[in-house]
Coordinates of C-alpha atoms in Angstrom, one line a residue:
Chain Y
M1 CA -32.6 -86.3 -13.9
T2 CA -36.1 -87.4 -12.9
N3 CA -36.7 -90.2 -15.3
G4 CA -38.5 -92.4 -12.8
V5 CA -37.3 -95.7 -11.5
D6 CA -37.6 -97.4 -15.0
G7 CA -34.9 -94.9 -16.3
S8 CA -36.7 -94.2 -19.5
P9 CA -35.9 -90.6 -20.7
D10 CA -38.7 -90.6 -23.3
D11 CA -41.6 -91.2 -21.1
H12 CA -44.9 -90.3 -22.8
S13 CA -47.2 -92.3 -20.4
I14 CA -50.2 -90.9 -18.7
D15 CA -48.0 -90.1 -15.7
G16 CA -45.9 -87.7 -17.7
R17 CA -47.6 -84.5 -16.7
R18 CA -47.7 -85.3 -13.0
R19 CA -44.1 -86.3 -13.2
N20 CA -43.2 -82.9 -14.8
Q21 CA -45.1 -81.2 -12.0
T22 CA -43.1 -83.2 -9.4
S23 CA -39.9 -82.3 -11.2
A24 CA -40.6 -78.6 -11.0
E25 CA -41.5 -78.9 -7.4
D26 CA -38.3 -80.8 -6.7
A27 CA -36.3 -78.2 -8.5
R28 CA -38.0 -75.5 -6.4
V29 CA -37.3 -77.3 -3.1
A30 CA -33.7 -78.0 -4.2
R31 CA -33.2 -74.2 -4.9
T32 CA -34.8 -73.3 -1.5
R33 CA -32.6 -75.8 0.1
A34 CA -29.5 -74.4 -1.5
D35 CA -30.4 -70.8 -0.6
V36 CA -31.2 -71.7 3.1
S37 CA -28.1 -73.8 3.4
A38 CA -25.9 -71.0 2.2
A39 CA -27.7 -68.5 4.5
A40 CA -27.4 -70.8 7.6
L41 CA -23.7 -71.3 7.0
E42 CA -23.3 -67.6 6.6
V43 CA -25.1 -66.8 9.9
L44 CA -23.2 -69.6 11.7
T45 CA -19.8 -68.4 10.6
T46 CA -20.4 -64.6 11.0
E47 CA -22.5 -64.6 14.2
G48 CA -22.1 -68.0 15.8
W49 CA -24.7 -70.6 16.3
D50 CA -26.7 -68.8 18.8
A51 CA -27.8 -66.7 15.8
V52 CA -28.8 -69.7 13.7
T53 CA -32.6 -69.3 14.3
H54 CA -35.4 -69.6 11.8
A55 CA -36.0 -65.8 12.0
T56 CA -32.4 -64.9 11.2
V57 CA -31.8 -67.6 8.6
A58 CA -35.1 -66.8 6.9
R59 CA -34.2 -63.1 6.8
V60 CA -30.7 -63.7 5.3
A61 CA -32.0 -66.3 2.8
G62 CA -35.0 -64.1 1.6
Y63 CA -37.6 -66.7 2.5
S64 CA -40.5 -66.7 5.0
K65 CA -40.1 -68.2 8.5
T66 CA -43.1 -70.5 7.6
T67 CA -41.2 -72.0 4.6
L68 CA -38.3 -72.8 6.8
Y69 CA -40.3 -74.2 9.6
T70 CA -42.2 -76.4 7.1
H71 CA -39.2 -78.0 5.6
W72 CA -36.7 -77.8 8.6
P73 CA -38.6 -77.6 11.8
S74 CA -35.7 -77.5 14.3
R75 CA -32.6 -75.4 14.8
V76 CA -30.5 -78.6 14.5
D77 CA -32.0 -79.0 10.9
L78 CA -30.7 -75.5 10.1
L79 CA -27.3 -76.4 11.4
G80 CA -27.3 -79.6 9.4
L81 CA -28.1 -77.6 6.3
A82 CA -25.2 -75.2 7.0
L83 CA -22.8 -78.1 7.5
D84 CA -23.9 -79.9 4.3
V85 CA -22.7 -77.1 2.2
L86 CA -19.4 -76.5 4.1
G87 CA -17.5 -78.7 1.7
E88 CA -14.0 -80.2 2.1
M89 CA -11.4 -78.8 4.4
P90 CA -8.6 -77.0 2.7
H91 CA -5.3 -78.8 2.9
H92 CA -1.5 -78.3 2.2
T93 CA -0.3 -80.6 -0.6
P94 CA 2.5 -82.8 0.9
T95 CA 5.9 -82.5 -0.8
G96 CA 7.7 -85.3 1.1
D97 CA 9.6 -82.9 3.4
L98 CA 8.3 -84.0 6.8
R99 CA 8.9 -80.8 8.6
A100 CA 7.9 -78.5 5.8
D101 CA 4.6 -80.5 5.2
L102 CA 3.6 -80.4 8.9
I103 CA 4.3 -76.7 9.1
G104 CA 2.5 -76.1 5.8
E105 CA -0.6 -78.2 6.9
M106 CA -0.8 -76.4 10.3
T107 CA -0.5 -73.1 8.6
V108 CA -3.3 -73.9 6.2
F109 CA -5.5 -75.0 9.2
R110 CA -4.7 -71.9 11.1
D111 CA -5.5 -69.6 8.2
A112 CA -8.8 -71.6 7.5
V113 CA -9.8 -71.0 11.1
L114 CA -9.8 -67.3 10.3
S115 CA -11.1 -67.4 6.7
L116 CA -13.8 -70.1 7.2
R117 CA -14.3 -69.4 10.9
L118 CA -13.7 -73.0 11.6
D119 CA -13.6 -72.2 15.4
R120 CA -17.3 -71.3 15.3
I121 CA -18.1 -74.3 13.2
L122 CA -16.1 -76.5 15.7
L123 CA -18.0 -74.9 18.6
A124 CA -21.3 -75.6 17.0
L125 CA -20.3 -79.3 16.3
A126 CA -19.0 -79.8 19.7
H127 CA -22.1 -78.3 21.3
W128 CA -24.8 -80.1 19.1
G129 CA -22.7 -83.2 18.4
A130 CA -22.9 -84.1 22.1
T131 CA -26.6 -84.7 21.8
E132 CA -27.6 -85.0 18.2
D133 CA -26.6 -88.2 16.2
D134 CA -26.9 -86.5 12.8
I135 CA -24.5 -83.7 13.9
A136 CA -22.1 -86.2 15.5
R137 CA -21.8 -88.0 12.2
V138 CA -21.1 -84.7 10.4
R139 CA -18.5 -83.9 13.1
T140 CA -16.8 -87.3 12.6
R141 CA -16.6 -86.8 8.9
L142 CA -15.2 -83.2 9.1
V143 CA -12.7 -84.1 11.8
A144 CA -11.5 -87.1 9.9
D145 CA -11.1 -84.9 6.8
G146 CA -9.4 -82.2 8.8
E147 CA -6.9 -84.5 10.4
S148 CA -6.2 -86.6 7.3
V149 CA -3.1 -84.9 6.0
V150 CA -1.3 -84.6 9.5
R151 CA -2.3 -88.2 10.3
T152 CA -0.8 -89.5 6.9
V153 CA 2.4 -87.3 7.0
L154 CA 3.0 -88.0 10.7
G155 CA 2.2 -91.6 10.3
R156 CA 5.5 -92.0 8.5
V157 CA 7.3 -91.5 11.9
A158 CA 4.7 -92.5 14.6
G159 CA 1.8 -94.9 15.1
G160 CA -0.8 -96.1 17.5
T161 CA -1.2 -94.2 20.7
R162 CA 1.7 -91.9 20.0
L163 CA 0.2 -90.8 16.7
D164 CA -3.2 -90.2 18.3
A165 CA -1.5 -88.0 21.0
A166 CA 0.5 -86.1 18.3
V167 CA -2.5 -85.5 16.1
A168 CA -4.5 -84.1 19.1
M169 CA -1.5 -81.9 20.1
F170 CA -1.2 -80.5 16.6
S171 CA -4.9 -79.7 16.5
G172 CA -4.6 -78.1 20.0
A173 CA -1.6 -76.0 19.1
V174 CA -3.8 -74.3 16.6
I175 CA -7.3 -74.4 18.2
C176 CA -6.4 -73.9 21.9
P177 CA -5.0 -70.3 21.4
V178 CA -8.1 -69.5 19.4
L179 CA -10.5 -70.8 21.9
M180 CA -8.6 -69.8 25.1
Y181 CA -7.0 -66.5 24.2
G182 CA -9.1 -65.5 21.1
E183 CA -6.0 -65.4 18.8
T184 CA -4.4 -67.8 16.3
P185 CA -0.9 -69.0 16.9
T186 CA 2.1 -67.2 15.3
D187 CA 4.3 -68.8 12.7
E188 CA 6.9 -69.2 15.4
V189 CA 4.6 -71.2 17.7
V190 CA 3.5 -73.3 14.7
A191 CA 7.1 -74.1 13.9
A192 CA 8.0 -74.8 17.6
A193 CA 5.0 -77.2 17.9
V194 CA 6.2 -79.2 14.8
D195 CA 9.8 -79.3 16.1
I196 CA 8.8 -80.5 19.5
V197 CA 6.6 -83.3 18.1
L198 CA 9.2 -84.3 15.4
H199 CA 12.0 -84.4 18.0
G200 CA 9.6 -86.0 20.5
V201 CA 8.6 -88.9 18.4
S202 CA 12.1 -89.6 17.1
T203 CA 13.7 -92.7 18.6
D204 CA 17.2 -91.3 19.1
Chain B
M1 CA -20.5 -55.8 57.0
T2 CA -22.6 -52.8 56.2
N3 CA -21.3 -50.3 58.8
G4 CA -21.2 -47.4 56.3
V5 CA -18.2 -45.5 55.1
D6 CA -17.3 -44.2 58.5
G7 CA -16.8 -47.8 59.7
S8 CA -18.6 -47.3 63.0
P9 CA -20.3 -50.6 64.2
D10 CA -22.4 -48.9 66.9
D11 CA -24.2 -46.2 64.8
H12 CA -27.2 -44.8 66.6
S13 CA -27.6 -41.9 64.3
I14 CA -30.9 -40.8 62.7
D15 CA -29.7 -42.7 59.6
G16 CA -29.7 -46.0 61.5
R17 CA -33.2 -47.3 60.5
R18 CA -32.7 -46.4 56.9
R19 CA -29.2 -48.1 57.0
N20 CA -30.7 -51.3 58.5
Q21 CA -33.3 -51.3 55.7
T22 CA -30.6 -51.0 53.2
S23 CA -28.7 -53.7 54.9
A24 CA -31.6 -56.1 54.8
E25 CA -32.1 -55.2 51.1
D26 CA -28.5 -55.8 50.4
A27 CA -28.6 -59.2 52.1
R28 CA -31.7 -60.1 50.1
V29 CA -30.0 -59.1 46.8
A30 CA -26.9 -61.0 47.8
R31 CA -28.9 -64.1 48.5
T32 CA -30.8 -63.8 45.2
R33 CA -27.6 -63.3 43.4
A34 CA -25.9 -66.4 45.0
D35 CA -29.1 -68.6 44.1
V36 CA -29.2 -67.3 40.6
S37 CA -25.4 -67.7 40.2
A38 CA -25.7 -71.4 41.3
A39 CA -28.7 -72.0 39.1
A40 CA -27.0 -70.4 36.0
L41 CA -23.8 -72.6 36.5
E42 CA -26.0 -75.7 36.9
V43 CA -27.8 -75.0 33.7
L44 CA -24.6 -74.1 31.8
T45 CA -22.8 -77.2 32.9
T46 CA -25.7 -79.7 32.5
E47 CA -27.5 -78.3 29.4
G48 CA -25.0 -76.0 27.7
W49 CA -25.2 -72.3 27.3
D50 CA -28.1 -72.4 24.8
A51 CA -30.2 -73.3 27.8
V52 CA -28.9 -70.4 29.9
T53 CA -32.0 -68.2 29.4
H54 CA -33.9 -66.1 31.9
A55 CA -36.8 -68.5 31.8
T56 CA -34.7 -71.7 32.5
V57 CA -32.5 -70.1 35.1
A58 CA -35.5 -68.5 36.9
R59 CA -37.2 -72.0 37.1
V60 CA -34.1 -73.7 38.4
A61 CA -33.4 -70.9 40.9
G62 CA -37.0 -70.6 42.1
Y63 CA -37.3 -66.9 41.2
S64 CA -39.6 -65.0 38.8
K65 CA -38.3 -64.1 35.4
T66 CA -39.1 -60.5 36.2
T67 CA -36.6 -60.5 39.1
L68 CA -33.9 -61.9 36.9
Y69 CA -34.6 -59.4 34.1
T70 CA -34.6 -56.5 36.6
H71 CA -31.2 -57.3 38.0
W72 CA -29.5 -59.1 35.1
P73 CA -31.1 -57.9 31.8
S74 CA -29.0 -59.9 29.3
R75 CA -28.1 -63.5 28.9
V76 CA -24.4 -62.5 29.0
D77 CA -25.2 -61.2 32.6
L78 CA -26.5 -64.6 33.5
L79 CA -23.3 -66.3 32.1
G80 CA -21.2 -63.8 34.0
L81 CA -23.0 -64.8 37.2
A82 CA -22.3 -68.5 36.5
L83 CA -18.7 -68.0 36.0
D84 CA -18.4 -65.9 39.1
V85 CA -19.2 -68.8 41.3
L86 CA -17.1 -71.4 39.3
G87 CA -14.3 -70.9 41.7
E88 CA -10.6 -72.1 41.2
M89 CA -9.6 -74.8 38.8
P90 CA -8.6 -78.2 40.5
H91 CA -4.9 -78.9 40.2
H92 CA -2.4 -81.7 40.9
T93 CA 0.1 -80.8 43.6
P94 CA 3.6 -80.9 42.1
T95 CA 6.0 -83.4 43.7
G96 CA 9.2 -82.5 41.8
D97 CA 9.1 -85.5 39.5
L98 CA 8.7 -83.8 36.1
R99 CA 7.0 -86.6 34.2
A100 CA 4.7 -87.6 37.0
D101 CA 3.7 -84.0 37.7
L102 CA 2.8 -83.4 34.1
I103 CA 0.9 -86.7 33.8
G104 CA -0.8 -86.0 37.2
E105 CA -1.8 -82.4 36.2
M106 CA -3.3 -83.5 32.8
T107 CA -5.2 -86.3 34.5
V108 CA -6.7 -83.9 36.9
F109 CA -7.6 -81.6 34.0
R110 CA -9.1 -84.5 32.0
D111 CA -11.2 -85.6 35.0
A112 CA -12.4 -82.1 35.7
V113 CA -13.6 -81.8 32.2
L114 CA -16.0 -84.6 33.0
S115 CA -16.8 -83.7 36.6
L116 CA -17.2 -79.9 36.2
R117 CA -18.0 -80.0 32.5
L118 CA -15.1 -77.7 31.7
D119 CA -15.7 -78.4 28.0
R120 CA -19.1 -76.7 28.1
I121 CA -17.7 -73.8 30.2
L122 CA -14.9 -73.4 27.7
L123 CA -17.4 -73.4 24.8
A124 CA -19.4 -70.7 26.4
L125 CA -16.3 -68.7 27.1
A126 CA -15.0 -69.1 23.6
H127 CA -18.3 -68.0 22.1
W128 CA -19.1 -65.1 24.4
G129 CA -15.5 -64.1 25.0
A130 CA -15.1 -63.2 21.3
T131 CA -17.5 -60.2 21.7
E132 CA -18.0 -59.5 25.4
D133 CA -15.2 -57.8 27.2
D134 CA -16.4 -58.9 30.6
I135 CA -16.5 -62.6 29.5
A136 CA -13.1 -62.2 27.9
R137 CA -11.6 -61.0 31.2
V138 CA -13.2 -64.0 33.0
R139 CA -11.8 -66.3 30.2
T140 CA -8.3 -64.9 30.6
R141 CA -8.4 -65.4 34.4
L142 CA -9.7 -69.0 34.2
V143 CA -7.2 -70.0 31.4
A144 CA -4.3 -68.5 33.3
D145 CA -5.4 -70.4 36.4
G146 CA -6.0 -73.5 34.5
E147 CA -2.6 -73.4 32.8
S148 CA -0.6 -72.2 35.8
V149 CA 0.7 -75.7 37.1
V150 CA 1.7 -77.0 33.6
R151 CA 3.4 -73.6 32.8
T152 CA 5.4 -73.7 36.0
V153 CA 6.3 -77.4 35.9
L154 CA 7.2 -77.3 32.2
G155 CA 8.9 -73.9 32.6
R156 CA 11.7 -75.8 34.2
V157 CA 12.7 -77.3 30.9
A158 CA 11.4 -74.9 28.2
G159 CA 10.7 -71.2 27.8
G160 CA 9.4 -68.6 25.4
T161 CA 7.8 -69.8 22.2
R162 CA 8.6 -73.4 22.8
L163 CA 6.8 -73.2 26.2
D164 CA 3.8 -71.4 24.7
A165 CA 3.6 -74.2 22.0
A166 CA 4.0 -77.0 24.6
V167 CA 1.3 -75.6 26.9
A168 CA -1.2 -75.3 23.9
M169 CA -0.4 -78.8 22.9
F170 CA -1.0 -80.2 26.4
S171 CA -4.3 -78.4 26.6
G172 CA -5.1 -79.7 23.1
A173 CA -4.2 -83.3 24.0
V174 CA -7.0 -83.2 26.5
I175 CA -9.6 -80.9 25.1
C176 CA -9.4 -81.7 21.3
P177 CA -10.5 -85.3 21.8
V178 CA -13.5 -83.9 23.8
L179 CA -14.5 -81.3 21.3
M180 CA -13.7 -83.3 18.2
Y181 CA -14.7 -86.9 19.2
G182 CA -16.8 -86.4 22.2
E183 CA -14.5 -88.5 24.5
T184 CA -11.7 -87.7 26.8
P185 CA -8.2 -89.1 26.1
T186 CA -7.2 -92.4 27.7
D187 CA -4.3 -92.6 30.3
E188 CA -2.1 -94.0 27.6
V189 CA -2.7 -91.0 25.3
V190 CA -2.0 -88.6 28.2
A191 CA 1.2 -90.4 29.0
A192 CA 2.2 -90.4 25.3
A193 CA 1.6 -86.7 25.0
V194 CA 3.8 -86.0 28.1
D195 CA 6.6 -88.3 26.7
I196 CA 6.5 -86.7 23.3
V197 CA 6.7 -83.1 24.7
L198 CA 9.4 -84.0 27.4
H199 CA 11.5 -85.7 24.7
G200 CA 10.7 -83.0 22.2
V201 CA 11.9 -80.1 24.4
S202 CA 15.0 -81.9 25.6
T203 CA 18.2 -80.6 24.1
D204 CA 19.9 -84.0 23.5

């Protein structure tokens, strides 16, 4: 809706025509933004962030490089657009069975690394987040979202520093094999990680 | 040594002058290679691999872009040079005290992430290792070197899938906070991770 700040939907004032032009312009910019966002995310996840350049994203989105440079002058702007449309992280829905819920959530995370190429998104966030405040904020939001289920489920049996260590270890059990060996962990490694941590944080 | 394939150090044959020229040429190439390698590693660890371009590395090394393109035509070549001179990973020397050795090794790893910027090196390896066989081989070697002490020490109390899971979790306890929050884990988180895993892999 573009009713103006007075909120009147039936505005017949002298400003009406100009406002309609602005509305059409806004819609065009919004459509361009959506197209470019989708293209930037596609390039990021299929080719990595080295490929997220104005030339490549313009080609994939079907716009001119000039249009992209006009609205989003830097490569970080393009990365920000890509992350804007990434959406929520996929999650396992907890059932109340501690072990099954942790294995389920780690399995969803592992599979999302492959299907959404979360490893490439994480690499881009880690690289740009170190120097760009906007990207660091996106990173913080995505990581908090990504960790939320493990943190809640595991929070039933651990807290404080032990919870922080356990959450980092669960993330690491999935992401380290991807980053360091180029392969995701097997079901057996996921289950072993859950069993080690559950046994490890128990008080007996 | 450039004595030729016959191994004679006192060669006065008709080929001597040409061989000396080759030797001087080899020495010059070797010096260029060493200079460019050092410059490429410096650029990688201070600015990240986005900055590892022929222009930047040539400037830092004090050579012309043409020289770099002649010997190392691609950016992957420059990354390979940087990794060639990275050397061995720093390690804690095991004392036989399981808990102290694991905490010591993780602390050395954490500190090396900051001092050597291992996170940036890991990001470059993860990115390029996915598509470039040469880089994947360097990655395998560096990861095996990096994990060797934890794998040996922890191998006294765990094996097989549980050892693989535990090693990935230890790496993750250090590297995930760096990649995901932009900060290294505290001494308390390192100790908590070691205690969780040691308790978790125990059979009682």
